[in-house]
CSV table of C-alpha atoms in Angstrom, one decimal:
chain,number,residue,atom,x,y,z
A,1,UNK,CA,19.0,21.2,-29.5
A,2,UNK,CA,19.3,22.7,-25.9
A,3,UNK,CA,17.0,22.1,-23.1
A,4,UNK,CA,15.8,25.7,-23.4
A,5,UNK,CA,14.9,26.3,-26.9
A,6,UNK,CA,12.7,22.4,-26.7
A,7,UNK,CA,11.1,23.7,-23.1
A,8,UNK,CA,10.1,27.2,-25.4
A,9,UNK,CA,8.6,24.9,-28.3
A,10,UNK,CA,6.6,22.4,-26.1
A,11,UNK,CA,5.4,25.1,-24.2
A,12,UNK,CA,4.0,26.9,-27.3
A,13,UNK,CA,2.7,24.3,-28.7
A,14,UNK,CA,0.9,23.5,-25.1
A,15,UNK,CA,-0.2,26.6,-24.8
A,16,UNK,CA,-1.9,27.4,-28.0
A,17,UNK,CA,-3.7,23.6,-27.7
A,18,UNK,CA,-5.3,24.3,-24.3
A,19,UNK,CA,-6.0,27.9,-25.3
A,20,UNK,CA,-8.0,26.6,-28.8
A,21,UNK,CA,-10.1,23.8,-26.6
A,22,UNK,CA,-7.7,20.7,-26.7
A,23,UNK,CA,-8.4,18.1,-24.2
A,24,UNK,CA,-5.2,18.3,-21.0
A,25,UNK,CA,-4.6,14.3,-21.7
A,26,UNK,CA,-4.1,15.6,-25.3
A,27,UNK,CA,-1.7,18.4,-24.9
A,28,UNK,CA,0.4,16.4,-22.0
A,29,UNK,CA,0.7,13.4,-24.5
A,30,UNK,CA,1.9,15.8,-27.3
A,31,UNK,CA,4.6,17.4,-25.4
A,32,UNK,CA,5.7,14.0,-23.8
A,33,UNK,CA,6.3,12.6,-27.2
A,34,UNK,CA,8.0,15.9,-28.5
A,35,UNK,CA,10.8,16.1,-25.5
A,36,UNK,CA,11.3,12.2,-26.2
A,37,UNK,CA,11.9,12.5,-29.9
A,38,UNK,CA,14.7,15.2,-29.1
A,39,UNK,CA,15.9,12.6,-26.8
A,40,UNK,CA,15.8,14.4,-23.2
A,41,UNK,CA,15.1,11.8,-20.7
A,42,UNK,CA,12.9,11.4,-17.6
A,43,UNK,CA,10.4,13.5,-19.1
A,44,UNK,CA,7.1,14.4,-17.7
A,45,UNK,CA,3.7,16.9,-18.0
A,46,UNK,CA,1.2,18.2,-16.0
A,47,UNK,CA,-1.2,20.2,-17.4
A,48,UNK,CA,-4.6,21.7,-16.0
A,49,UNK,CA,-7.1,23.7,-17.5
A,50,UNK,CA,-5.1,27.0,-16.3
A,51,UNK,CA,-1.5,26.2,-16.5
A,52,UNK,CA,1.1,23.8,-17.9
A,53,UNK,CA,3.9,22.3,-16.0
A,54,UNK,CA,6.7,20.3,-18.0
A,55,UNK,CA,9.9,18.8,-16.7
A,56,UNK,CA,12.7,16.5,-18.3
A,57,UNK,CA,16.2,16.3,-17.5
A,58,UNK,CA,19.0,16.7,-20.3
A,59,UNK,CA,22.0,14.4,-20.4
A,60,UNK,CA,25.1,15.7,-17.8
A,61,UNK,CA,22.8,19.0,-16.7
A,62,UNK,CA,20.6,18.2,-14.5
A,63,UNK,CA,17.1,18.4,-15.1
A,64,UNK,CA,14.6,21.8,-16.4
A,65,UNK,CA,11.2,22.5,-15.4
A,66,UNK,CA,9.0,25.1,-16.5
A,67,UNK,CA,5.5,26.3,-15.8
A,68,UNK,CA,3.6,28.9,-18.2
A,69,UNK,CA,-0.3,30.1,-17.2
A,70,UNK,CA,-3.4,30.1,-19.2
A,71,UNK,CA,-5.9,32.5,-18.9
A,72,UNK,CA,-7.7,32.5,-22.0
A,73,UNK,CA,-9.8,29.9,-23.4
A,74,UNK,CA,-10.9,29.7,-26.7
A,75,UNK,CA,-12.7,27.4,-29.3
A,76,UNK,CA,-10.4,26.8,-32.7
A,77,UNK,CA,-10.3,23.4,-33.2
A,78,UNK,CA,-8.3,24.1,-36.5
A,79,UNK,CA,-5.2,25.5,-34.6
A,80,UNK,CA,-5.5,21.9,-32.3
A,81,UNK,CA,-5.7,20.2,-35.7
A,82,UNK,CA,-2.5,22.6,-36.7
A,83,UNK,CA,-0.6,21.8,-33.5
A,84,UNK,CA,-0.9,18.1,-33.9
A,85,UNK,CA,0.1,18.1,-37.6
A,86,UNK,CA,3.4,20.1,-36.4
A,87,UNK,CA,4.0,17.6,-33.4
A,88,UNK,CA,3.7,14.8,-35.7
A,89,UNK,CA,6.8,16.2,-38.3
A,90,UNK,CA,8.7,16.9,-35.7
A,91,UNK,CA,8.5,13.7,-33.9
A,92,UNK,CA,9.1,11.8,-37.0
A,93,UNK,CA,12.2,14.1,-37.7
A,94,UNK,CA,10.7,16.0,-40.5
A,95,UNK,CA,10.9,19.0,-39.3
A,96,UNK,CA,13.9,20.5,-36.7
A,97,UNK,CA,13.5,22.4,-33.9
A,98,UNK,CA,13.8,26.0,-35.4
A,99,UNK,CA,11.3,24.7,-38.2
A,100,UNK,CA,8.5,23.5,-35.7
A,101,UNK,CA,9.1,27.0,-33.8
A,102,UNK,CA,8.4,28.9,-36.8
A,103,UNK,CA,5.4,27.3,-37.3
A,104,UNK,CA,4.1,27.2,-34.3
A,105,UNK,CA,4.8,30.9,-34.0
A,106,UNK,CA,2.9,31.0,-37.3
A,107,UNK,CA,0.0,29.2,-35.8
A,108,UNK,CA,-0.6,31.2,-32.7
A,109,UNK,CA,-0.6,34.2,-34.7
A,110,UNK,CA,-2.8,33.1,-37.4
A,111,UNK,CA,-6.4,35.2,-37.1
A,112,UNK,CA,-9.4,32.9,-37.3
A,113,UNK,CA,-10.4,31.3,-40.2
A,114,UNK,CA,-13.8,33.1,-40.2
A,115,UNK,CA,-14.9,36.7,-39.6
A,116,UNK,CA,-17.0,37.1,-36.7
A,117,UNK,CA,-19.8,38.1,-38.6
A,118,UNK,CA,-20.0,34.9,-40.2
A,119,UNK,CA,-19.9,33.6,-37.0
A,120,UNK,CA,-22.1,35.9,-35.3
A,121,UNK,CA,-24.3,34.5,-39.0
A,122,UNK,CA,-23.8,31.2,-38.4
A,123,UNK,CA,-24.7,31.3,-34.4
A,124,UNK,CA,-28.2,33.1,-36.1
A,125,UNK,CA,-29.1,30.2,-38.8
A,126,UNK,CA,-28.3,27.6,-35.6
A,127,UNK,CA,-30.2,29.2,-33.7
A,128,UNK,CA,-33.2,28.7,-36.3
A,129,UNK,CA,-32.6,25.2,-37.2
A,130,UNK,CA,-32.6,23.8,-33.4
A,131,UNK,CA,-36.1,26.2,-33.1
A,132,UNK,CA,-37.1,24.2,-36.0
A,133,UNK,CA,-35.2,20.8,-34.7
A,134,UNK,CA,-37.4,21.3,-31.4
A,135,UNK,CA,-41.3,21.8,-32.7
A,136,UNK,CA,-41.6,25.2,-34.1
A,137,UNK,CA,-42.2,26.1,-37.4
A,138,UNK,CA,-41.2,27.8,-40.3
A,139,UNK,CA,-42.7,31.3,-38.8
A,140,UNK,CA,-40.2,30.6,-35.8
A,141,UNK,CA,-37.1,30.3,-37.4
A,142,UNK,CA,-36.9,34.1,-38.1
A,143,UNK,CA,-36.9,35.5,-34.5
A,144,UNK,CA,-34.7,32.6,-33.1
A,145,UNK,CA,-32.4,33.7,-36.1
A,146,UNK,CA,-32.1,37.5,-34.9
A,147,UNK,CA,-32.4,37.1,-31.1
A,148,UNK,CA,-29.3,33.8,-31.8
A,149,UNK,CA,-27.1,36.3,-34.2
A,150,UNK,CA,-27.7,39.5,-31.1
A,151,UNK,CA,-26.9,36.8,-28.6
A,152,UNK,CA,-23.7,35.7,-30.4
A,153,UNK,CA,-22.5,38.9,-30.8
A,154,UNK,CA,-23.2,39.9,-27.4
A,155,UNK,CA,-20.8,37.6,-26.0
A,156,UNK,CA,-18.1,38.4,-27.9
A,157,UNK,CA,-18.1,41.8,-27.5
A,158,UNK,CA,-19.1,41.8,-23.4
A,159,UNK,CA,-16.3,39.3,-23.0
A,160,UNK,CA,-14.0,41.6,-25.0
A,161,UNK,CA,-15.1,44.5,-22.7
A,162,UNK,CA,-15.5,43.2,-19.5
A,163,UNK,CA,-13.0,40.3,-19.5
A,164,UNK,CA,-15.7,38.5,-17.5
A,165,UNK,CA,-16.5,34.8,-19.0
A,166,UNK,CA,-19.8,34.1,-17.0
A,167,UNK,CA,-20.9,37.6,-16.9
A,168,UNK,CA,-20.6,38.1,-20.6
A,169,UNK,CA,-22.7,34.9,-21.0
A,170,UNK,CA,-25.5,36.0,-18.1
A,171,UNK,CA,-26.2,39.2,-20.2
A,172,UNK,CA,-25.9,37.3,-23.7
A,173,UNK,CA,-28.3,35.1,-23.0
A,174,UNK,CA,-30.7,38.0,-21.3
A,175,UNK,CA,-30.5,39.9,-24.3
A,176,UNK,CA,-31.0,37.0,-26.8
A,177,UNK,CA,-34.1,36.1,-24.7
A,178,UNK,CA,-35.3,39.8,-24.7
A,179,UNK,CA,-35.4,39.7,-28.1
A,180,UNK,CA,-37.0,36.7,-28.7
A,181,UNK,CA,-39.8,37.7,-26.6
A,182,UNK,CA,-40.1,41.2,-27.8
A,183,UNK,CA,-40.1,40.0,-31.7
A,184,UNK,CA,-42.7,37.1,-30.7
A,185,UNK,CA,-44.9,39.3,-28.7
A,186,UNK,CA,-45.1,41.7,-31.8
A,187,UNK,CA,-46.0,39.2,-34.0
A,188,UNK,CA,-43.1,37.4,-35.7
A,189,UNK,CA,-43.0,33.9,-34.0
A,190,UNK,CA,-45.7,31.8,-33.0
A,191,UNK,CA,-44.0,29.6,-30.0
A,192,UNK,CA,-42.0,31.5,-27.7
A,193,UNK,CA,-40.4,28.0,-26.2
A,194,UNK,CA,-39.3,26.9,-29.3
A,195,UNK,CA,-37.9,30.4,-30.2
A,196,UNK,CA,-35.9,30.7,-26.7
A,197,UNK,CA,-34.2,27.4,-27.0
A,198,UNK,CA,-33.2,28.1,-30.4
A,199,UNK,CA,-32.0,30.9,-29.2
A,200,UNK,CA,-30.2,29.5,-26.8
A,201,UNK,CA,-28.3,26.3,-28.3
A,202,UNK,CA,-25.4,28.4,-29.4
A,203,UNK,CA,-24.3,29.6,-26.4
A,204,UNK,CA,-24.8,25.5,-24.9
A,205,UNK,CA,-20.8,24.7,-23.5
A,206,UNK,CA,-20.4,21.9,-25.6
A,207,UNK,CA,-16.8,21.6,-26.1
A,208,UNK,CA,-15.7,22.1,-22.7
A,209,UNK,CA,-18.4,19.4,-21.2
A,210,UNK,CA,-17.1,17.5,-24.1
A,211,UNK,CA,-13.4,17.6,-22.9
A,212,UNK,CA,-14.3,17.5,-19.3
A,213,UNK,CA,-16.0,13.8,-19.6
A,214,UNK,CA,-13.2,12.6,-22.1
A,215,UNK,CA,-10.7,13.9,-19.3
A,216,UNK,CA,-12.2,12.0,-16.6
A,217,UNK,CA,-12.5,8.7,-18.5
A,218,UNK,CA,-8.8,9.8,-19.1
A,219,UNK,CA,-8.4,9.4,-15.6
A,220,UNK,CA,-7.0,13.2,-15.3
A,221,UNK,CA,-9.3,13.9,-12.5
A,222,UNK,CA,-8.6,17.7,-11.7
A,223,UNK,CA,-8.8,18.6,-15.3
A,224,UNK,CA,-12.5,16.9,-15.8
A,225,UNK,CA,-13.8,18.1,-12.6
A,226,UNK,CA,-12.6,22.1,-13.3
A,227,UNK,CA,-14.0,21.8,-17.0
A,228,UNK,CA,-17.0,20.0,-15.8
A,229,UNK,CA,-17.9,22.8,-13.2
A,230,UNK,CA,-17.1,25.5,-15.8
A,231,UNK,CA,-19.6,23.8,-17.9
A,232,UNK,CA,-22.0,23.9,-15.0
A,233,UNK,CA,-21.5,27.3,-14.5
A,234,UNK,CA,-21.6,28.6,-18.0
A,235,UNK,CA,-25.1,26.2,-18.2
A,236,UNK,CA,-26.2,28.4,-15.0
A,237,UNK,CA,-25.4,31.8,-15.9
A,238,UNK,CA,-27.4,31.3,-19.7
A,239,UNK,CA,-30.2,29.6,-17.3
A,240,UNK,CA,-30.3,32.7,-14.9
A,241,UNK,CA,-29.8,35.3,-18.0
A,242,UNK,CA,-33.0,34.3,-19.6
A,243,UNK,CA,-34.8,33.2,-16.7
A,244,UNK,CA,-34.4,36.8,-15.8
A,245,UNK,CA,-35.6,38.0,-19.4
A,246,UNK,CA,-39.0,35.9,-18.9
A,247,UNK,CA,-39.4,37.5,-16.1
A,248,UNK,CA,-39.1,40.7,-16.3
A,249,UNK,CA,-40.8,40.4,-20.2
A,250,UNK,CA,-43.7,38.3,-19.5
């Protein structure tokens, strides 16, 4: 296999890892091992939570280096599983080169395993339990459910729309807390703390504050610190977006 066509595989399978929510130690590990089974020498990664840089040197050519940018981040976990799976064959010569290609292909093309109103569902009956989870009743599960599912769904489509991250998640979580207040001051709900937080547990940046401690224990320093303060700031904007709803509201 040429140096070309293994630089075009690692960096798709890169790519669709730190897009999905992989951890960078991860995704440098897999691509390391990849370019080693195909038996290129001197090889090494360096990703960040925006880009991927790879580098290894094939036998009387000299060595190849490549960089691709990441813009979008996403939570899949499934497509990280699907990645790994593929890594694995290939490094354990399974599977060829053209082989792990066309899967790979097939992975980052692959819709989501879910609808997004199942999702937007699922965010809704979270958003109950954790009301529930957290001191409310029975009563309160039913207005943490709507204002969770209209938050959910808010973020997906203002991201969609604006392209904005932070934005998208500043008006999600003002809208999600407008409703909860409004459908607790008319009646349905009983505590309006319990009902907020549930609301607001979805939209919590788990995974990237997740990955950003498992990278600095990693020791991958600039990778932990950029997804820690993207978890800081996501944390903010949801704290500022319903801050501003009980204000306004109450």
């Amino acid at each position: 296999m040429n140096a070309d066509r293994m630089m075009d595989i690692c960096l798709l399978a890169g790519e669709i890892m730190l897009t999905y929510g992989a951890e960078t130690y991860r995704v440098e590990e897999t691509l390391e091992r990849m370019a080693k089974s195909a038996h290129f020498n001197n090889v090494h990664s360096f990703v960040t939570t925006t880009g991927i840089f790879l580098s290894f040197e094939e036998d009387g050519k000299g060595d190849v280096m490549q960089m691709i940018r990441v813009d979008d981040r996403m939570q899949d976990l499934n497509k990280v599983t699907l990645v790994n799976q593929v890594s694995r064959e290939f490094v354990s010569g399974e599977l060829n080169g053209d082989q792990a290609w066309d899967k790979l292909q097939k992975i980052a093309k692959a819709p989501a395993n879910y609808s997004a109103l199942l999702l937007h569902f699922s965010s809704g009956v979270a958003g109950g339990a954790f009301s529930y989870l957290f001191g409310g009743n029975l009563f309160d599960t039913i207005p943490a459910f709507i204002a969770g599912f209209v938050a959910s769904w808010c973020i997906v489509f203002l991201q969609d729309y604006t392209k904005v991250k932070f934005f998208a998640e500043f008006m999600s979580a003002f809208l999600g807390g407008a409703v909860a207040i409004g459908l607790v001051l008319l009646g349905v709900g009983e505590n309006l703390n319990q009902v907020i937080i549930g609301t607001l547990m979805p939209l919590v940046p788990g995974i990237p504050l997740t990955n950003a401690v498992r990278d600095l224990m990693s020791g991958d320093l600039v990778a932990g610190v950029s997804r820690g303060a993207e978890a800081i700031i996501t944390a903010l904007s949801i704290a500022t977006g319903i801050a501003l709803a009980i204000a306004l509201f109450l």
